[in-house]
Amino acid sequence: MTCYEELKARGLIAQVTNEEEISKMINEGKAVFYIGFDPTADSLHVGHFMALCLMKRLQMAGNKPIALIGGGTGMIGDPSGRTDMRSMMTPETIQHNCDCFKTQMERFIEFGEGKARMINNADWLLKLNYVELLREVGACFSVNNMLRAECYKQRMEKGLSFLEFNYMIMQSYDFYYLFQHYGCNMQFGGDDQWSNMLGGTELIRRKLSQDAHAMTITLLLNSEGKKMGKTAKGAVWLDPNKTSPYEFYQYWRNVGDGDVLKCLRMLTFLPLEQIDEMDAWEGAQLNTAKEILAYELTALVHGKEEAEKAQQAAKALFVGGGDLENVPSTALTAGDLTEGSIGILDLMVKCKLAPSKKEARRLVEQGGVTVNDEKVADVNAAFTQEQLAQGLMVRKGKKVYHKVSLA
């Protein structure tokens, strides 16, 4: 099976502009492709994870990835999938986020001479002269066509700023620039980026009269991944300081029954033949498939040692016989206590089981918190220094566990 055939078999490809040419380039290892990452946070999240897996897969087949960091486009903000305008970031924040991305990407992609590149579009976008850009690029875009793009249509009712309206032009210019200066001949992105990518292909065609090809990759959890990747409660990050390896493992362990095989095909590097054998699995066997998925992806992001620890912690909590030492934990100090005890709401916040006391109160009132297997019914419940010294096991909902001790 060729590389391109495998991408299709794994359910990764949604739409292409020239399948014959694209498959030929990928199979022969001649694709120099880019995927963009806007630095809206200091960590990549599960939505980016899918793109990173794709880049790794293509690099293994001899193709050259370009990880394009949106230090320039990040100054504007992508309106795709948004109902409001993104917060403006300072140049210092954007640079910090870019540096964090590089560290995380190196677990997936091999950078170096003749290998993958990491490029920041701030290097050219911030130097553009506005009048020159209008003359050189603006004339190639039809406002009527732009307004028909899905990424703009969904914002028209609530208001689309002129700042964001320029995002398509900026992204299109990226492909044009990369084509000219780095030999980039292919672009990948989610289905919400299709209009922007076609703009880049058309810009190259009109300016250089040469063929350029765009590909869009739709990933099963793309929209869900973006939702979770926002800086809100429930985010699933690749940074272990934001989402622990155990929490990351548990996220994939708890995917829906109907999604587990799709995730195995798209995100793991297990042979398709092995995954196809799981098609007939039912009941308890699906739990085994979820454990395989969770282990493989945790090992890919955090390493095999952390994946083993996460798996052992999960077995200890849900099956028995595993190692409780690897369960997420928090050691409180005497300074965290008030008159020798700590209330359940403060405890939940200290352990990051709730982002605020208000949310912690809601969880308790709804019966979603237990301590040492006893449901906490009183929002004023408190735990003494002696209880903490013996250790507490706090559970949020049915599957989120956290050990609490006294340092």
Short mmCIF file of C-alpha atoms in Angstrom, two decimals:
data_model
loop_
_atom_site.label_atom_id
_atom_site.label_comp_id
_atom_site.label_asym_id
_atom_site.label_seq_id
_atom_site.Cartn_x
_atom_site.Cartn_y
_atom_site.Cartn_z
CA MET A 1 0.00 0.00 0.00
CA THR A 2 1.40 3.40 -0.97
CA CYS A 3 1.65 6.26 1.51
CA TYR A 4 -1.25 8.12 -0.12
CA GLU A 5 -3.41 4.99 -0.18
CA GLU A 6 -2.72 4.51 3.52
CA LEU A 7 -3.77 8.11 4.26
CA LYS A 8 -7.08 7.40 2.54
CA ALA A 9 -7.50 4.04 4.24
CA ARG A 10 -6.96 5.67 7.62
CA GLY A 11 -9.74 8.15 6.85
CA LEU A 12 -7.55 11.25 6.81
CA ILE A 13 -8.26 12.76 3.41
CA ALA A 14 -11.43 14.74 2.83
CA GLN A 15 -10.82 16.76 -0.33
CA VAL A 16 -7.96 17.50 -2.72
CA THR A 17 -7.44 19.76 -5.70
CA ASN A 18 -5.51 17.33 -7.90
CA GLU A 19 -5.47 13.80 -6.53
CA GLU A 20 -3.34 12.23 -9.26
CA GLU A 21 -0.54 14.77 -8.89
CA ILE A 22 -0.75 14.93 -5.10
CA SER A 23 -0.62 11.14 -4.65
CA LYS A 24 2.37 10.95 -7.00
CA MET A 25 4.29 13.61 -5.08
CA ILE A 26 3.56 12.07 -1.69
CA ASN A 27 4.36 8.52 -2.76
CA GLU A 28 7.67 9.61 -4.31
CA GLY A 29 8.62 11.65 -1.23
CA LYS A 30 8.65 14.90 -3.24
CA ALA A 31 6.09 16.84 -1.24
CA VAL A 32 7.35 19.90 0.60
CA PHE A 33 4.24 20.68 2.60
CA TYR A 34 3.24 23.04 5.34
CA ILE A 35 0.70 23.05 8.13
CA GLY A 36 0.05 26.25 10.06
CA PHE A 37 -0.16 26.63 13.84
CA ASP A 38 -1.41 29.91 15.29
CA PRO A 39 0.26 30.55 18.68
CA THR A 40 -2.92 31.39 20.61
CA ALA A 41 -1.68 29.57 23.76
CA ASP A 42 1.61 28.37 25.24
CA SER A 43 0.83 24.73 24.48
CA LEU A 44 -0.45 22.67 21.59
CA HIS A 45 -3.67 20.75 22.23
CA VAL A 46 -5.33 17.60 20.92
CA GLY A 47 -6.58 19.42 17.83
CA HIS A 48 -2.95 20.11 16.84
CA PHE A 49 -1.95 16.59 17.83
CA MET A 50 -3.74 15.18 14.82
CA ALA A 51 -1.85 17.44 12.45
CA LEU A 52 1.44 16.48 14.11
CA CYS A 53 0.70 12.78 13.61
CA LEU A 54 0.06 13.45 9.93
CA MET A 55 3.33 15.38 9.58
CA LYS A 56 5.23 12.53 11.23
CA ARG A 57 3.61 9.98 8.93
CA LEU A 58 4.49 11.95 5.81
CA GLN A 59 8.04 12.63 6.96
CA MET A 60 8.54 8.89 7.49
CA ALA A 61 7.65 8.48 3.79
CA GLY A 62 10.42 10.89 2.75
CA ASN A 63 8.42 14.11 2.43
CA LYS A 64 9.59 17.38 4.00
CA PRO A 65 7.33 19.13 6.51
CA ILE A 66 7.26 22.82 7.25
CA ALA A 67 5.72 23.72 10.62
CA LEU A 68 4.57 27.26 9.97
CA ILE A 69 4.16 29.20 13.20
CA GLY A 70 1.69 32.05 12.82
CA GLY A 71 3.61 34.77 14.61
CA GLY A 72 2.31 37.19 11.96
CA THR A 73 -1.21 35.88 11.38
CA GLY A 74 -1.50 35.53 15.15
CA MET A 75 -1.41 39.32 15.31
CA ILE A 76 -4.73 39.28 13.43
CA GLY A 77 -6.51 36.09 14.51
CA ASP A 78 -8.28 33.46 12.44
CA PRO A 79 -12.08 34.03 12.34
CA SER A 80 -12.73 30.38 11.37
CA GLY A 81 -14.98 28.63 13.85
CA ARG A 82 -15.38 31.78 15.91
CA THR A 83 -18.49 33.72 16.89
CA ASP A 84 -16.44 36.56 18.37
CA MET A 85 -13.13 38.28 17.79
CA ARG A 86 -10.01 36.73 19.28
CA SER A 87 -8.12 38.54 22.03
CA MET A 88 -5.17 40.57 20.83
CA MET A 89 -1.79 39.19 21.96
CA THR A 90 1.42 41.11 22.54
CA PRO A 91 4.48 40.28 20.39
CA GLU A 92 6.20 38.95 23.54
CA THR A 93 3.35 36.53 24.28
CA ILE A 94 3.29 35.32 20.68
CA GLN A 95 7.05 34.67 20.72
CA HIS A 96 6.82 32.78 24.02
CA ASN A 97 4.05 30.59 22.63
CA CYS A 98 6.07 29.92 19.47
CA ASP A 99 9.04 28.76 21.57
CA CYS A 100 6.79 26.38 23.53
CA PHE A 101 5.41 24.92 20.29
CA LYS A 102 8.90 24.12 19.01
CA THR A 103 9.74 22.08 22.11
CA GLN A 104 6.56 20.02 21.82
CA MET A 105 6.81 19.48 18.06
CA GLU A 106 10.27 17.97 18.38
CA ARG A 107 8.68 14.86 19.91
CA PHE A 108 6.93 14.22 16.60
CA ILE A 109 9.02 15.76 13.85
CA GLU A 110 12.72 15.54 13.11
CA PHE A 111 14.07 19.03 12.43
CA GLY A 112 17.40 19.79 10.81
CA GLU A 113 19.22 20.27 7.52
CA GLY A 114 17.28 18.54 4.75
CA LYS A 115 14.58 17.51 7.22
CA ALA A 116 11.68 19.42 8.73
CA ARG A 117 11.73 23.19 9.10
CA MET A 118 10.04 25.46 11.58
CA ILE A 119 9.32 28.87 10.08
CA ASN A 120 7.56 31.89 11.55
CA ASN A 121 5.43 33.91 9.14
CA ALA A 122 6.18 37.02 11.19
CA ASP A 123 9.50 37.04 9.30
CA TRP A 124 7.74 38.30 6.17
CA LEU A 125 4.24 39.40 7.16
CA LEU A 126 5.43 42.04 9.63
CA LYS A 127 7.68 43.58 6.98
CA LEU A 128 4.98 44.01 4.34
CA ASN A 129 4.21 47.47 3.03
CA TYR A 130 0.45 47.91 3.02
CA VAL A 131 0.16 49.74 -0.30
CA GLU A 132 2.52 47.31 -2.01
CA LEU A 133 0.51 44.38 -0.63
CA LEU A 134 -2.72 45.87 -1.95
CA ARG A 135 -1.21 46.30 -5.41
CA GLU A 136 0.58 42.95 -5.54
CA VAL A 137 -1.93 40.69 -3.78
CA GLY A 138 -5.19 42.55 -3.23
CA ALA A 139 -5.98 42.70 -6.92
CA CYS A 140 -6.00 38.87 -7.04
CA PHE A 141 -8.92 38.53 -4.61
CA SER A 142 -12.61 39.01 -5.27
CA VAL A 143 -14.49 40.43 -2.29
CA ASN A 144 -17.64 38.70 -3.53
CA ASN A 145 -15.89 35.32 -3.47
CA MET A 146 -14.34 36.00 -0.07
CA LEU A 147 -17.72 36.78 1.48
CA ARG A 148 -19.04 33.45 0.25
CA ALA A 149 -16.34 31.61 2.24
CA GLU A 150 -17.74 29.67 5.18
CA CYS A 151 -15.27 31.18 7.63
CA TYR A 152 -16.70 34.65 6.92
CA LYS A 153 -20.36 33.77 6.43
CA GLN A 154 -20.73 32.53 9.98
CA ARG A 155 -19.46 35.85 11.31
CA MET A 156 -21.44 38.27 9.17
CA GLU A 157 -24.49 38.39 11.44
CA LYS A 158 -22.54 39.30 14.57
CA GLY A 159 -20.01 41.45 12.78
CA LEU A 160 -16.73 40.75 11.01
CA SER A 161 -13.93 43.24 11.59
CA PHE A 162 -11.80 44.45 8.70
CA LEU A 163 -8.82 43.18 10.69
CA GLU A 164 -10.11 39.59 10.52
CA PHE A 165 -11.27 40.02 6.93
CA ASN A 166 -7.60 40.23 5.99
CA TYR A 167 -6.81 36.80 7.46
CA MET A 168 -7.54 34.94 4.22
CA ILE A 169 -5.17 37.22 2.32
CA MET A 170 -2.44 36.73 4.92
CA GLN A 171 -2.77 32.92 4.87
CA SER A 172 -2.84 32.89 1.08
CA TYR A 173 0.28 35.04 1.01
CA ASP A 174 1.99 32.51 3.30
CA PHE A 175 1.67 29.75 0.69
CA TYR A 176 2.79 32.16 -2.04
CA TYR A 177 5.87 33.14 -0.02
CA LEU A 178 6.74 29.57 1.00
CA PHE A 179 6.34 28.42 -2.60
CA GLN A 180 8.78 31.06 -3.80
CA HIS A 181 11.40 30.87 -1.03
CA TYR A 182 11.23 27.31 0.30
CA GLY A 183 9.93 25.24 -2.60
CA CYS A 184 6.73 24.46 -0.71
CA ASN A 185 4.40 22.73 -3.17
CA MET A 186 1.58 21.49 -0.95
CA GLN A 187 -0.50 22.70 1.97
CA PHE A 188 -2.55 20.79 4.51
CA GLY A 189 -5.23 21.97 6.87
CA GLY A 190 -8.58 21.26 8.47
CA ASP A 191 -11.85 21.49 6.58
CA ASP A 192 -12.49 24.97 8.01
CA GLN A 193 -9.35 26.20 6.19
CA TRP A 194 -10.39 25.09 2.70
CA SER A 195 -11.33 28.57 1.41
CA ASN A 196 -8.11 30.09 2.74
CA MET A 197 -6.01 27.37 1.14
CA LEU A 198 -7.73 27.70 -2.21
CA GLY A 199 -6.92 31.41 -1.99
CA GLY A 200 -3.22 30.56 -1.70
CA THR A 201 -3.34 28.17 -4.63
CA GLU A 202 -5.14 30.74 -6.77
CA LEU A 203 -2.69 33.49 -5.78
CA ILE A 204 0.27 31.39 -6.94
CA ARG A 205 -1.50 30.51 -10.18
CA ARG A 206 -2.29 34.14 -10.96
CA LYS A 207 1.06 35.62 -9.89
CA LEU A 208 3.43 32.95 -11.17
CA SER A 209 1.39 31.05 -13.78
CA GLN A 210 2.56 27.79 -12.26
CA ASP A 211 0.72 24.82 -10.84
CA ALA A 212 0.38 24.61 -7.09
CA HIS A 213 -1.65 22.10 -5.18
CA ALA A 214 -3.71 22.35 -2.00
CA MET A 215 -4.94 19.48 0.11
CA THR A 216 -7.29 19.56 3.03
CA ILE A 217 -7.22 16.97 5.75
CA THR A 218 -10.32 16.47 7.88
CA LEU A 219 -9.57 14.76 11.17
CA LEU A 220 -12.37 13.02 13.05
CA LEU A 221 -11.98 15.04 16.24
CA ASN A 222 -10.95 18.27 14.54
CA SER A 223 -13.88 20.40 15.73
CA GLU A 224 -13.94 18.73 19.15
CA GLY A 225 -10.19 19.12 19.47
CA LYS A 226 -10.38 22.82 18.74
CA LYS A 227 -13.15 23.23 21.29
CA MET A 228 -11.11 21.48 23.98
CA GLY A 229 -7.93 23.25 22.95
CA LYS A 230 -9.28 26.63 24.00
CA THR A 231 -8.11 28.07 27.29
CA ALA A 232 -11.26 26.95 29.06
CA LYS A 233 -12.21 24.19 31.45
CA GLY A 234 -11.84 20.73 29.99
CA ALA A 235 -8.92 21.63 27.72
CA VAL A 236 -6.66 18.70 26.76
CA TRP A 237 -3.15 19.97 26.24
CA LEU A 238 0.06 18.29 25.12
CA ASP A 239 2.00 20.12 27.85
CA PRO A 240 2.22 17.73 30.85
CA ASN A 241 2.08 20.70 33.22
CA LYS A 242 -1.37 21.58 31.86
CA THR A 243 -2.73 18.07 31.24
CA SER A 244 -0.88 15.32 33.08
CA PRO A 245 0.06 12.12 31.20
CA TYR A 246 -2.54 10.29 33.32
CA GLU A 247 -5.27 12.78 32.38
CA PHE A 248 -4.19 12.56 28.74
CA TYR A 249 -4.36 8.76 28.92
CA GLN A 250 -7.80 8.89 30.50
CA TYR A 251 -9.10 11.26 27.84
CA TRP A 252 -8.37 8.74 25.09
CA ARG A 253 -9.42 5.81 27.29
CA ASN A 254 -12.87 7.38 27.54
CA VAL A 255 -13.58 8.06 23.84
CA GLY A 256 -16.94 6.83 22.60
CA ASP A 257 -17.33 3.25 21.40
CA GLY A 258 -18.10 4.49 17.89
CA ASP A 259 -14.91 6.57 17.70
CA VAL A 260 -12.23 4.27 19.05
CA LEU A 261 -11.38 2.46 15.80
CA LYS A 262 -11.45 5.71 13.83
CA CYS A 263 -9.00 7.21 16.30
CA LEU A 264 -6.77 4.14 16.12
CA ARG A 265 -6.65 4.40 12.33
CA MET A 266 -6.04 8.14 12.15
CA LEU A 267 -3.78 8.79 15.11
CA THR A 268 -1.72 5.69 15.89
CA PHE A 269 1.04 4.06 13.91
CA LEU A 270 -0.25 0.55 14.46
CA PRO A 271 -0.55 -1.49 11.22
CA LEU A 272 -3.95 -1.20 9.57
CA GLU A 273 -4.21 -4.99 9.49
CA GLN A 274 -4.02 -5.09 13.30
CA ILE A 275 -6.66 -2.37 13.63
CA ASP A 276 -8.95 -4.03 11.06
CA GLU A 277 -8.98 -7.16 13.22
CA MET A 278 -10.60 -5.08 15.97
CA ASP A 279 -13.61 -4.27 13.77
CA ALA A 280 -15.43 -7.31 15.12
CA TRP A 281 -14.68 -6.50 18.75
CA GLU A 282 -17.65 -5.85 21.01
CA GLY A 283 -18.42 -5.24 24.67
CA ALA A 284 -15.40 -5.67 26.93
CA GLN A 285 -13.14 -6.02 23.89
CA LEU A 286 -13.86 -2.40 23.01
CA ASN A 287 -12.42 -1.41 26.38
CA THR A 288 -9.25 -3.24 25.40
CA ALA A 289 -9.16 -1.28 22.14
CA LYS A 290 -9.54 1.96 24.12
CA GLU A 291 -6.66 0.97 26.38
CA ILE A 292 -4.50 0.31 23.32
CA LEU A 293 -5.46 3.72 21.89
CA ALA A 294 -4.75 5.53 25.15
CA TYR A 295 -1.39 3.81 25.64
CA GLU A 296 -0.20 4.39 22.07
CA LEU A 297 -1.08 8.09 22.04
CA THR A 298 0.27 8.76 25.53
CA ALA A 299 3.54 7.08 24.56
CA LEU A 300 3.70 9.19 21.41
CA VAL A 301 3.22 12.47 23.28
CA HIS A 302 4.85 11.77 26.67
CA GLY A 303 7.05 8.72 26.12
CA LYS A 304 6.62 5.03 26.94
CA GLU A 305 7.63 5.41 30.60
CA GLU A 306 4.83 7.93 31.27
CA ALA A 307 2.38 5.81 29.28
CA GLU A 308 3.22 2.79 31.47
CA LYS A 309 2.70 4.84 34.63
CA ALA A 310 -0.63 6.18 33.39
CA GLN A 311 -1.78 2.69 32.47
CA GLN A 312 -0.77 1.33 35.89
CA ALA A 313 -2.58 4.17 37.65
CA ALA A 314 -5.74 3.50 35.65
CA LYS A 315 -5.60 -0.22 36.50
CA ALA A 316 -5.13 0.56 40.18
CA LEU A 317 -8.20 2.78 40.24
CA PHE A 318 -10.58 0.92 37.98
CA VAL A 319 -9.44 -2.72 37.97
CA GLY A 320 -7.24 -3.19 40.99
CA GLY A 321 -3.68 -4.45 41.14
CA GLY A 322 -2.03 -1.39 39.56
CA ASP A 323 0.28 1.19 41.11
CA LEU A 324 -1.51 4.01 42.98
CA GLU A 325 1.76 5.96 43.11
CA ASN A 326 1.09 7.14 39.57
CA VAL A 327 -2.34 8.59 40.30
CA PRO A 328 -2.35 12.43 39.98
CA SER A 329 -1.67 13.95 43.40
CA THR A 330 -1.33 17.19 45.32
CA ALA A 331 0.64 17.70 48.52
CA LEU A 332 -0.83 20.50 50.61
CA THR A 333 1.16 22.49 53.14
CA ALA A 334 0.19 23.96 56.50
CA GLY A 335 -0.16 27.30 54.70
CA ASP A 336 -3.04 25.89 52.66
CA LEU A 337 -5.04 25.21 55.83
CA THR A 338 -7.22 27.54 57.87
CA GLU A 339 -7.25 26.76 61.57
CA GLY A 340 -6.01 23.27 60.88
CA SER A 341 -8.44 22.25 58.10
CA ILE A 342 -9.42 22.94 54.50
CA GLY A 343 -12.91 23.14 53.03
CA ILE A 344 -13.97 20.91 50.17
CA LEU A 345 -14.37 23.84 47.76
CA ASP A 346 -10.86 25.14 48.43
CA LEU A 347 -9.55 21.57 48.22
CA MET A 348 -11.10 21.08 44.77
CA VAL A 349 -9.53 24.30 43.50
CA LYS A 350 -6.10 23.52 45.03
CA CYS A 351 -6.13 20.13 43.28
CA LYS A 352 -7.25 21.74 40.00
CA LEU A 353 -10.35 19.56 39.99
CA ALA A 354 -12.38 22.74 39.56
CA PRO A 355 -11.33 26.09 38.06
CA SER A 356 -13.18 28.07 40.75
CA LYS A 357 -15.03 27.68 44.04
CA LYS A 358 -18.25 28.41 42.17
CA GLU A 359 -17.68 25.42 39.89
CA ALA A 360 -16.61 23.28 42.86
CA ARG A 361 -19.84 24.19 44.66
CA ARG A 362 -21.87 23.15 41.62
CA LEU A 363 -20.11 19.78 41.48
CA VAL A 364 -20.74 19.09 45.18
CA GLU A 365 -24.38 20.17 45.00
CA GLN A 366 -24.93 17.85 42.04
CA GLY A 367 -23.45 14.90 43.92
CA GLY A 368 -20.36 14.67 41.75
CA VAL A 369 -17.68 14.63 44.47
CA THR A 370 -16.60 11.79 46.76
CA VAL A 371 -13.75 11.60 49.27
CA ASN A 372 -12.47 8.17 50.32
CA ASP A 373 -15.51 6.59 48.64
CA GLU A 374 -17.99 8.72 50.58
CA LYS A 375 -20.12 11.23 48.70
CA VAL A 376 -19.66 14.82 49.87
CA ALA A 377 -23.16 16.26 50.36
CA ASP A 378 -22.27 19.46 52.26
CA VAL A 379 -20.52 22.35 50.47
CA ASN A 380 -19.14 23.38 53.89
CA ALA A 381 -17.48 20.02 54.52
CA ALA A 382 -13.88 20.34 55.71
CA PHE A 383 -10.94 18.00 56.24
CA THR A 384 -8.51 18.21 59.14
CA GLN A 385 -4.76 18.16 59.19
CA GLU A 386 -4.89 14.65 60.64
CA GLN A 387 -7.11 13.39 57.81
CA LEU A 388 -4.82 14.94 55.24
CA ALA A 389 -1.79 13.36 56.88
CA GLN A 390 -3.42 9.95 56.39
CA GLY A 391 -4.18 10.78 52.76
CA LEU A 392 -7.42 11.40 50.88
CA MET A 393 -8.63 10.04 47.54
CA VAL A 394 -10.90 12.59 45.89
CA ARG A 395 -13.08 11.57 42.95
CA LYS A 396 -14.84 13.97 40.60
CA GLY A 397 -17.62 12.34 38.63
CA LYS A 398 -17.07 8.68 37.88
CA LYS A 399 -13.56 8.63 36.47
CA VAL A 400 -11.42 11.57 37.66
CA TYR A 401 -9.32 10.62 40.72
CA HIS A 402 -6.85 12.69 42.70
CA LYS A 403 -4.73 11.87 45.75
CA VAL A 404 -4.31 14.53 48.42
CA SER A 405 -1.70 14.44 51.16
CA LEU A 406 0.05 16.77 53.58
CA ALA A 407 3.63 17.73 52.81
#
